[in-house]
Short mmCIF file of C-alpha atoms and ligand atoms in Angstrom, two decimals:
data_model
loop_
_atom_site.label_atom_id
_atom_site.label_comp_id
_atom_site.label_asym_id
_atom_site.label_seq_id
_atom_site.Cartn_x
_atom_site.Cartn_y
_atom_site.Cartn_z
CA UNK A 101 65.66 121.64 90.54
CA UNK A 102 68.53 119.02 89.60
CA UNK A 103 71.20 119.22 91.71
CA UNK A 104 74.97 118.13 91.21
CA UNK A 105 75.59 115.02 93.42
CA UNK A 106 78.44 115.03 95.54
CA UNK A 107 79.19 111.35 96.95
CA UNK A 108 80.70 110.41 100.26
CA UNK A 109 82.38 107.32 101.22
CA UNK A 110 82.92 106.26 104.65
CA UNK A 111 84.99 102.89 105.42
CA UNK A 112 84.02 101.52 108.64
CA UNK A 113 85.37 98.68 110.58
CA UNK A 114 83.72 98.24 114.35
CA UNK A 115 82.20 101.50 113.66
CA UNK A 116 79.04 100.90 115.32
CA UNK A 117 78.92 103.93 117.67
CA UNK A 118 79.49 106.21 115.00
CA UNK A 119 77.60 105.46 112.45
CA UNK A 120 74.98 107.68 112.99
CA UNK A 121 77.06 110.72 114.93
CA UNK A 122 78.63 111.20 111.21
CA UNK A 123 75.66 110.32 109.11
CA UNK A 124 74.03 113.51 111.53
CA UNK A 125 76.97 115.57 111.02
CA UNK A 126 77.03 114.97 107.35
CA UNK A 127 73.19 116.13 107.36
CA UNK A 128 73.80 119.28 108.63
CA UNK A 129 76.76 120.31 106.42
CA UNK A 130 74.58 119.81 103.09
CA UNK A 131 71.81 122.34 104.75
CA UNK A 132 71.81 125.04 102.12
CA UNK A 133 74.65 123.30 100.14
CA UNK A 134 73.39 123.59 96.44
CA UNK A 135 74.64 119.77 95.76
CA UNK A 136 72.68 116.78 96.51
CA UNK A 137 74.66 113.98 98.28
CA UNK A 138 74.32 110.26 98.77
CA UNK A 139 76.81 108.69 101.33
CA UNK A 140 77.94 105.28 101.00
CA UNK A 141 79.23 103.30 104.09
CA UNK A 142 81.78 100.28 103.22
CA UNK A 143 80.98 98.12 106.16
CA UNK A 144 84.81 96.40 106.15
CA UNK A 145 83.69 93.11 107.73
CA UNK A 146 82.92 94.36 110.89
CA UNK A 147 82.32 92.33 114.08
CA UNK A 148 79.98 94.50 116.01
CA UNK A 149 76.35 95.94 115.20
CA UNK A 150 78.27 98.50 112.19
CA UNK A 151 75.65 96.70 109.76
CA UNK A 152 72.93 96.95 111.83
CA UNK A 153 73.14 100.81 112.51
CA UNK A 154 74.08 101.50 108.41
CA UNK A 155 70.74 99.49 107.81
CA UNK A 156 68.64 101.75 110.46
CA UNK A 157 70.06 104.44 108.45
CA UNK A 158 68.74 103.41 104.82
CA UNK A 159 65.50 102.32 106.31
CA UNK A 160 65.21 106.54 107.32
CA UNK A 161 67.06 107.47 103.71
CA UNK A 162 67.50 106.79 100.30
CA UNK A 163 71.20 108.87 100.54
CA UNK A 164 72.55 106.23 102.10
CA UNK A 165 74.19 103.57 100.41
CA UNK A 166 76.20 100.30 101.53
CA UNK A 167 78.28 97.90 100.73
CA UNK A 168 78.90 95.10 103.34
CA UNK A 169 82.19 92.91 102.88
CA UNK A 170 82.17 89.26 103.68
CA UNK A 171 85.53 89.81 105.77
CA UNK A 172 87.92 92.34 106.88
CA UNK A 173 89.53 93.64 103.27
CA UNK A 174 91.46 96.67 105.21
CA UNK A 175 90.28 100.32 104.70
CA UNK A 176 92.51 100.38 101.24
CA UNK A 177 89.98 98.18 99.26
CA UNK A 178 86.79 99.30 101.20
CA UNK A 179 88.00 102.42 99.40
CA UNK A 180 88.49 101.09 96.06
CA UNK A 181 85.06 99.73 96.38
CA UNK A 182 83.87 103.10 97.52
CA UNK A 183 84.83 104.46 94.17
CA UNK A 184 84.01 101.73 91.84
CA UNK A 185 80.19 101.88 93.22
CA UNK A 186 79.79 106.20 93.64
CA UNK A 187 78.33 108.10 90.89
CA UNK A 188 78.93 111.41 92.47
CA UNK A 189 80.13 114.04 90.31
CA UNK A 190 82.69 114.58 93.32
CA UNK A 191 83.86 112.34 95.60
CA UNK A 192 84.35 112.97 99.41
CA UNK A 193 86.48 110.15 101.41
CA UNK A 194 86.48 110.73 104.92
CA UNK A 195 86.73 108.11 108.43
CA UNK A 196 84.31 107.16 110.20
CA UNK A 197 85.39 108.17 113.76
CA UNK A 198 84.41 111.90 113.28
CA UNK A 199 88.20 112.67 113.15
CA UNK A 200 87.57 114.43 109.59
CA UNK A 201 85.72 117.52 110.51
CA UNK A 202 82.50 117.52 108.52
CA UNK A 203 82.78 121.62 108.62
CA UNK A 204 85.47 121.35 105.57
CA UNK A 205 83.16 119.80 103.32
CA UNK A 206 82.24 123.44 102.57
CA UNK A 207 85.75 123.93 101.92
CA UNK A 208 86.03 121.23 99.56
CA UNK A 209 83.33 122.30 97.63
CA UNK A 210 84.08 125.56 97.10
CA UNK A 211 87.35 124.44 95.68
CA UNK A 212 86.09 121.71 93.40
CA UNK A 213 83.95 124.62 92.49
CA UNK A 214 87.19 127.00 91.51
CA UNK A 215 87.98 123.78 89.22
CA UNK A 216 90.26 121.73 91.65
CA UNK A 217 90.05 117.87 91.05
CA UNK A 218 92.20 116.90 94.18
CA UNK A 219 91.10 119.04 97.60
CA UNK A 220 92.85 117.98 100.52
CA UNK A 221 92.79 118.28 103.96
CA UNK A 222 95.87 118.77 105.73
CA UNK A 223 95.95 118.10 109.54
CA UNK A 224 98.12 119.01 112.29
CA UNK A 225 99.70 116.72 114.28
CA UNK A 226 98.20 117.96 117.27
CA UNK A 227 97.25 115.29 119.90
CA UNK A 228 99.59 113.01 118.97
CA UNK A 229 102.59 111.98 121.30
CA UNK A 230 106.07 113.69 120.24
CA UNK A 231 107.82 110.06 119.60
CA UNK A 232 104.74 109.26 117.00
CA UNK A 233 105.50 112.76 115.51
CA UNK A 234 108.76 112.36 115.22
CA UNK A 235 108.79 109.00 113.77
CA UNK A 236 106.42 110.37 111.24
CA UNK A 237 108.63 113.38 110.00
CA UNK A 238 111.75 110.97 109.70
CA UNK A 239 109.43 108.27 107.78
CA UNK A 240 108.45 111.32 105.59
CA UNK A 241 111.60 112.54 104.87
CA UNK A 242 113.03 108.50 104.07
CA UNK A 243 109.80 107.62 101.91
CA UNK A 244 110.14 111.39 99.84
CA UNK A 245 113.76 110.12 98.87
CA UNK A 246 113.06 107.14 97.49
CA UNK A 247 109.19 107.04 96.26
CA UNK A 248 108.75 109.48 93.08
CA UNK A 249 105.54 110.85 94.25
CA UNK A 250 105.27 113.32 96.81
CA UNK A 251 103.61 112.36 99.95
CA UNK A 252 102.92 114.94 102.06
CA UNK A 253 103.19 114.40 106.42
CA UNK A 254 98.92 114.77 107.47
CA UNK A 255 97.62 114.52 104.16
CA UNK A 256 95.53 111.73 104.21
CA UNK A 257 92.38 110.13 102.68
CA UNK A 258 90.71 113.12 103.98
CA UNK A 259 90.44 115.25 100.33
CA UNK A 260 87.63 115.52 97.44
CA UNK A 261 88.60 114.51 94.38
CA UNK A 262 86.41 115.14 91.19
CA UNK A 263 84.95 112.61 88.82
CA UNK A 264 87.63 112.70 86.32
CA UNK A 265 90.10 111.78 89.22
CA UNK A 266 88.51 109.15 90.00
CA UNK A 267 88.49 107.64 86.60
CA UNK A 268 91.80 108.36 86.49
CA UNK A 269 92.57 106.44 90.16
CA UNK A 270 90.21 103.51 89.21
CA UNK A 271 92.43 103.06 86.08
CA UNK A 272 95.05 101.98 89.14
CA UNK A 273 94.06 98.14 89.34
CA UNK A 274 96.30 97.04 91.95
CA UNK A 275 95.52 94.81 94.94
CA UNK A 276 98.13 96.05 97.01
CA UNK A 277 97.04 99.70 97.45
CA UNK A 278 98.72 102.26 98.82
CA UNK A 279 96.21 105.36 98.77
CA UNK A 280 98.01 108.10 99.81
CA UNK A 281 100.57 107.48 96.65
CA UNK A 282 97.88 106.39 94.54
CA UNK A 283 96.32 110.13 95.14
CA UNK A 284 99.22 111.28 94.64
CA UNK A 285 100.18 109.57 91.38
CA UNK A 286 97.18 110.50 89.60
CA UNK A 287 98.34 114.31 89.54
CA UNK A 288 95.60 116.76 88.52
CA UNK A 289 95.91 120.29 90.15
CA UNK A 290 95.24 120.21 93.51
CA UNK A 291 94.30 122.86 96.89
CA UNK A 292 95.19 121.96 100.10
CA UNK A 293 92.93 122.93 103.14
CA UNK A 294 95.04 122.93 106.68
CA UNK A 295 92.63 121.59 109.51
CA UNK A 296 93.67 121.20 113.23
CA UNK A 297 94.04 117.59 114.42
CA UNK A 298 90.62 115.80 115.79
CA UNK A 299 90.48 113.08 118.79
CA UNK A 300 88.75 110.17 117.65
CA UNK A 301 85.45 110.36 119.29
CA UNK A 302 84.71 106.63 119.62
CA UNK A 303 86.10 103.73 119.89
CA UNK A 304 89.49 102.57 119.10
CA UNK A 305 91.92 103.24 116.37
CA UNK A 306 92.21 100.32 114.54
CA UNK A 307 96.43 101.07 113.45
CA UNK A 308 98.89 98.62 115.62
CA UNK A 309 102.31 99.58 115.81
CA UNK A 310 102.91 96.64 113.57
CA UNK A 311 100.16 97.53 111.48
CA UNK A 312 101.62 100.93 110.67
CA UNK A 313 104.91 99.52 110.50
CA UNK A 314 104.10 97.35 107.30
CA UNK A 315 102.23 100.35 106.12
CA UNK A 316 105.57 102.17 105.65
CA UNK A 317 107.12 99.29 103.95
CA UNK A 318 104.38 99.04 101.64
CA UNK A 319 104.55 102.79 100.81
CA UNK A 320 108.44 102.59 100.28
CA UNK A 321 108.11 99.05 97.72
CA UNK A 322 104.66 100.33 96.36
CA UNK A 323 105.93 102.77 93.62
CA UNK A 324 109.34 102.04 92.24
CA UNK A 325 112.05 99.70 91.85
CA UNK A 326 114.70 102.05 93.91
CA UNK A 327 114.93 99.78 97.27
CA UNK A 328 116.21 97.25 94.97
CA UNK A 329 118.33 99.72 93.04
CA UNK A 330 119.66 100.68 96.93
CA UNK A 331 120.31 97.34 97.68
CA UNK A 332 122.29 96.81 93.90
CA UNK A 333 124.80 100.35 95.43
CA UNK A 334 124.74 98.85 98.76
CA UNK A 335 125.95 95.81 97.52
CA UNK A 336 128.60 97.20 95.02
CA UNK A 337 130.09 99.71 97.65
CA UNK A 338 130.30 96.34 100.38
CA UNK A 339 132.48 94.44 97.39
CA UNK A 340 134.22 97.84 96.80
CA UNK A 341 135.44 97.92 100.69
CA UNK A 342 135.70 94.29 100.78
CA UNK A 343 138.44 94.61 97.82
CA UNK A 344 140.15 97.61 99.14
CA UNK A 345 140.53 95.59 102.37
CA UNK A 346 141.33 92.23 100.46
CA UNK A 347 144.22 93.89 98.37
CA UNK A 348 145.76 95.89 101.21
CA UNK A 349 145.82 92.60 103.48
CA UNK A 350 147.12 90.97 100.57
CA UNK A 351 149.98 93.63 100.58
CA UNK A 352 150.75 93.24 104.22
CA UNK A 353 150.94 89.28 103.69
CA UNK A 354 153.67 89.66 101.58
CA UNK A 355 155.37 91.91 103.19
CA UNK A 356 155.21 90.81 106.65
CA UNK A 357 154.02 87.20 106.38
CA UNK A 358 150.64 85.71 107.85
CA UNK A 359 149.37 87.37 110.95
CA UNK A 360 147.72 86.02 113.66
CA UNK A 361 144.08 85.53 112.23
CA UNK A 362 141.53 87.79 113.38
CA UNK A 363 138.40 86.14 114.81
CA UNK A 364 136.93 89.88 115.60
CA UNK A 365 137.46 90.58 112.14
CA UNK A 366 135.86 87.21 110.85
CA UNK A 367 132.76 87.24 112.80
CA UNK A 368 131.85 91.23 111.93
CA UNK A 369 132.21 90.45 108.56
CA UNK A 370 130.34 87.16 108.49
CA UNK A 371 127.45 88.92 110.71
CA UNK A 372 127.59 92.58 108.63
CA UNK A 373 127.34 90.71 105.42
CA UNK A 374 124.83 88.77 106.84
CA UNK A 375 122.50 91.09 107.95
CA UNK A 376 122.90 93.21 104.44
CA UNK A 377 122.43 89.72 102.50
CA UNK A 378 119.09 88.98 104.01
CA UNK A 379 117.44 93.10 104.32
CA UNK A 380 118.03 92.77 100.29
CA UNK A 381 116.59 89.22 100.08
CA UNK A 382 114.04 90.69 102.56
CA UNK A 383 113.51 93.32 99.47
CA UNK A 384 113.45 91.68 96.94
CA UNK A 385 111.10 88.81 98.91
CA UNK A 386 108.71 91.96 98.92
CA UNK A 387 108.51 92.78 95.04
CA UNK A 388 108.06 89.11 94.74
CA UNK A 389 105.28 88.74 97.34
CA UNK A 390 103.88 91.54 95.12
CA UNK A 391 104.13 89.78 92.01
CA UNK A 392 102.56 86.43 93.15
CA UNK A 393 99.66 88.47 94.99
CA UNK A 394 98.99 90.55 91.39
CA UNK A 395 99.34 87.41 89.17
CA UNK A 396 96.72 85.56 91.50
CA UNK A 397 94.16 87.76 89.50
CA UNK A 398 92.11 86.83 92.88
CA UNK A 399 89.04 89.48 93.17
CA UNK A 400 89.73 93.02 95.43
CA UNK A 401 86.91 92.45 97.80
CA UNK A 402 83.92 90.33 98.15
CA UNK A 403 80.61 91.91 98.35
CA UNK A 404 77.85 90.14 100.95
CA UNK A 405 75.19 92.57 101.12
CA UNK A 406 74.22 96.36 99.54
CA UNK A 407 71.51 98.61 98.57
CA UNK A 408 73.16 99.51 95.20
CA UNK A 409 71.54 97.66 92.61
CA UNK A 410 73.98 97.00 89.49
CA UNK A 411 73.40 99.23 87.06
CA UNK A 412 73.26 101.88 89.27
CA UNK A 413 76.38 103.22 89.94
CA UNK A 414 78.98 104.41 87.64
CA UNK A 415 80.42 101.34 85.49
CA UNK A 416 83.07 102.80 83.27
CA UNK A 417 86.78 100.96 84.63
CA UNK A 418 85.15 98.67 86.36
CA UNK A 419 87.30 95.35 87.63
CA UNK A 420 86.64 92.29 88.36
CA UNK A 421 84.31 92.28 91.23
CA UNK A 422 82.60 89.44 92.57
CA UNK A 423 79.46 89.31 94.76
CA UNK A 424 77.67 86.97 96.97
CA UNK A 425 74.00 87.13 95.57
CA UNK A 426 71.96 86.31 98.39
CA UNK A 427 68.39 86.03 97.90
CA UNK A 428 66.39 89.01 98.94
CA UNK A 429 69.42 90.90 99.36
CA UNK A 430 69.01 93.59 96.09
N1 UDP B 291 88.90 101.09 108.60
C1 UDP B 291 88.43 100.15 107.71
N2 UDP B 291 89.03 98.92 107.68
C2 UDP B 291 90.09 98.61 108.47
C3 UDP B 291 90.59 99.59 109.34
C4 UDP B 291 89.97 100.83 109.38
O1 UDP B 291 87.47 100.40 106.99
O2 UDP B 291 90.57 97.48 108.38
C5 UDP B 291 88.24 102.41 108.68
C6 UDP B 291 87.82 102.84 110.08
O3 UDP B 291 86.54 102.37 110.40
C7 UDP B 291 87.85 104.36 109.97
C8 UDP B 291 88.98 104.60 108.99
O4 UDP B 291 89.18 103.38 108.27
O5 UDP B 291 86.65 104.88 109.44
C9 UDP B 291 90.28 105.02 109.68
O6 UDP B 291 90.62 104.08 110.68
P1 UDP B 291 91.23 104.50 112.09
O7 UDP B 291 90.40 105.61 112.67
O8 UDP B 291 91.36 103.28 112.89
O9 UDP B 291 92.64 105.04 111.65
P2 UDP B 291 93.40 106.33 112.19
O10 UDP B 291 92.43 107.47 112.20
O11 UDP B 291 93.85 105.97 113.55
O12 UDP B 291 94.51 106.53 111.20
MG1 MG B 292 90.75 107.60 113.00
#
C-alpha cells in the first residue's frame, strides 16, 4: 500500500542526548498511523557528538534524513532548510529536547485530515517563572500593536502545516527570519491544539536573556515600517511640546524680561531629546542593518554533510543554496 508521507523536521544544536529519545518517541506515534514519515534532523553546527548520534540513526533507517551545517545558522534557517529539503505531503516542526509532546502528532493529523493547512500547538506557560510570564504577556500585547500579523503568546514552531503552506512560506525569501510571523503571514485556515507546558528533558536551553531580547526586536522591525512611523509621531509631538513651551517662554520674556536661566531645564531637555534622537536612529539603524544583510544576496545556510541526494526532495521555490561537496559525502 502507498502511504501519504508526513515529514518531520527537527533543528538541533548540542542535541546529542536527545537525538535518539525523540527519534524513539517519534517511532511509536506512527504505530498504526496510516501515513508514512521520514524525519529530517538539521544538525545546526553543533559542537558535541549531535552528528554522530543522527548518523547511528540513518545507519538503522532510511526515515531519517540530515542535513549538517558548516556553523551555527540559528534554529530560524535550520528551519528554512528543513522545508526547502522535505517532500512530505505535511510538514511537522517540532524541538529537539522532547518539549513538543510527540502524543499531538495524532492531533495534528487528524486535523490536516479535516483540511487544516496550519495545526498548532498551543502551550501553557506552566513551568516557567512568573517574571518570564509576565514579560511575555506584556511583549505580546506591545508586538500585537504594532506588527500586522497576529502572534499568539505559546504558539510556537510546534504546528503542522500542509504542503501548500509550505510553498506558500518558502515563497518568504528572507534571511532575517522571524518564524512565528512568517507562520503567521502566510494565512491559510488554521486549528489550534492547547498542550500543557513540557520541561526540557536534556540539556540546556539554548535562549540567553540577550538572545531573546533581540528576538523581540526582530519580531517588532520584521514585518512593517510602524516603529519608524512611531518614531515620525514621537518626533512631531516632541517639536509640538517643544513649540508650545518655546512660544509661552517667549511670552513671559516679554512680559517680564529674561529670567534666571534654567540649567535643570537645559540638561532634561538636552538628555530627553537625546535619548529619543538615538532609540529612532537605533530604529532606523535596524531597517538599515536589514537592508545591507538582504542586499548581500549571501546564501541562508551552508550545507557540509546530508543523506538527501539532490533531486530528491521537493525543488519547486527553491533559493539559492550552496553546499560543500565533499567527496564520499552523497
Ligand atoms: N536550536 C537550533 N539552533 C540554535 C538554537 C536552537 O537548531 O541555534 C534548536 C534546539 O536544538 C532545539 C530547538 O531549536 O531543538 C529549540 O531550542 P531550545 O530548546 O534551546 O529553545 P526553547 O525551547 O528554550 O525555546
Ligand atoms: Mg526547548
Amino acid at each position: 500500500m502507498n502511504f501519504r508521507l508526513i515529514s518531520i523536521i527537527i533543528p538541533s544544536f548540542n542535541e546529542a542526548s536527545n537525538i535518539e529519545l525523540i527519534y524513539e518517541a517519534l517511532v511509536k506515534e506512527f504505530v498504526g498511523v496510516n501515513y508514512d514519515y521520514e524525519i529530517l534532523f538539521i544538525n545546526d553546527g553543533s559542537t558535541d557528538d549531535t552528528l554522530l548520534r543522527i548518523k547511528k540513526l540513518v545507519l538503522r533507517t532510511q526515515k531519517v534524513k540530515y542535513i549538517s551545517f558548516t556553523r551555527n545558522f540559528g534554529k530560524e534557517l535550520a528551519l528554512l532548510a528543513g522545508f526547502q529539503h522535505v517532500k512530505g505531503e505535511a510538514v511537522i516542526v517540532m524541538d529537539a529536547d522532547l518539549q513538543h509532546p510527540c502524543a499531538l502528532i495524532h492531533s495534528f493529523i487528524n486535523g490536516f485530515e479535516e483540511g487544516y493547512h496550519q495545526v498548532i500547538a498551543q502551550r501553557n506557560r506552566k513551568g516557567d517563572s512568573r517574571f518570564r510570564s509576565f514579560i511575555s504577556s506584556l511583549y505580546y500585547c506591545i508586538i500585537n500593536k504594532v506588527v500586522d500579523v497576529e502572534l499568539r503568546d505559546g504558539c510556537g514552531d510546534f504546528r503542522l502545516l500542509s504542503r501548500k503552506a509550505v510553498d506558500a512560506l518558502l515563497m518568504l525569501n528572507e534571511g532575517n527570519r522571524f518564524s512565528k510571523g512568517l507562520f503567521s503571514w502566510i494565512g491559510f485556515n488554521q486549528k489550534i491544539i492547547y498542550y500543557e507546558n513540557v520541561p526540557r528533558q536534556n540539556g540546556k536551553t539554548k535562549w540567553s536573556f540577550t538572545k531573546l531580547l533581540n528576538y523581540g526586536i526582530d519580531g517588532v522591525v520584521s514585518f512593517n515600517n510602524r516603529p519608524l512611523r512611531i518614531c515620525f509621531y514621537t518626533g512631531a509631538f516632541i517639536l509640538l511640546l517643544s513649540l508650545v513651551y518655546i512660544f509661552i517662554n517667549l511670552f513671559l520674556i516679554i512680559r517680564n524680561g529674561i529670567a534666571e536661566p534654567g540649567y535643570f531645564t537645559t540638561i532634561s531637555s538636552i538628555l530627553f531629546l537625546g535619548g529619543i534622537q538615538l532609540l529612532c536612529l537605533g530604529v532606523i539603524g535596524e531597517y538599515i542593518g536589514r537592508i545591507y544583510y538582504e542586499t548581500k544576496n549571501r546564501p541562508h545556510y551552508l550545507i557540509e554533510e546530508t543523506n538527501i541526494k539532490s533531486g530528491e526532495c521537493y525543488e519547486g521555490n527553491r533559493p539559492r543554496v550552496y553546499k560543500i561537496h565533499r567527496s564520499g559525502d552523497y
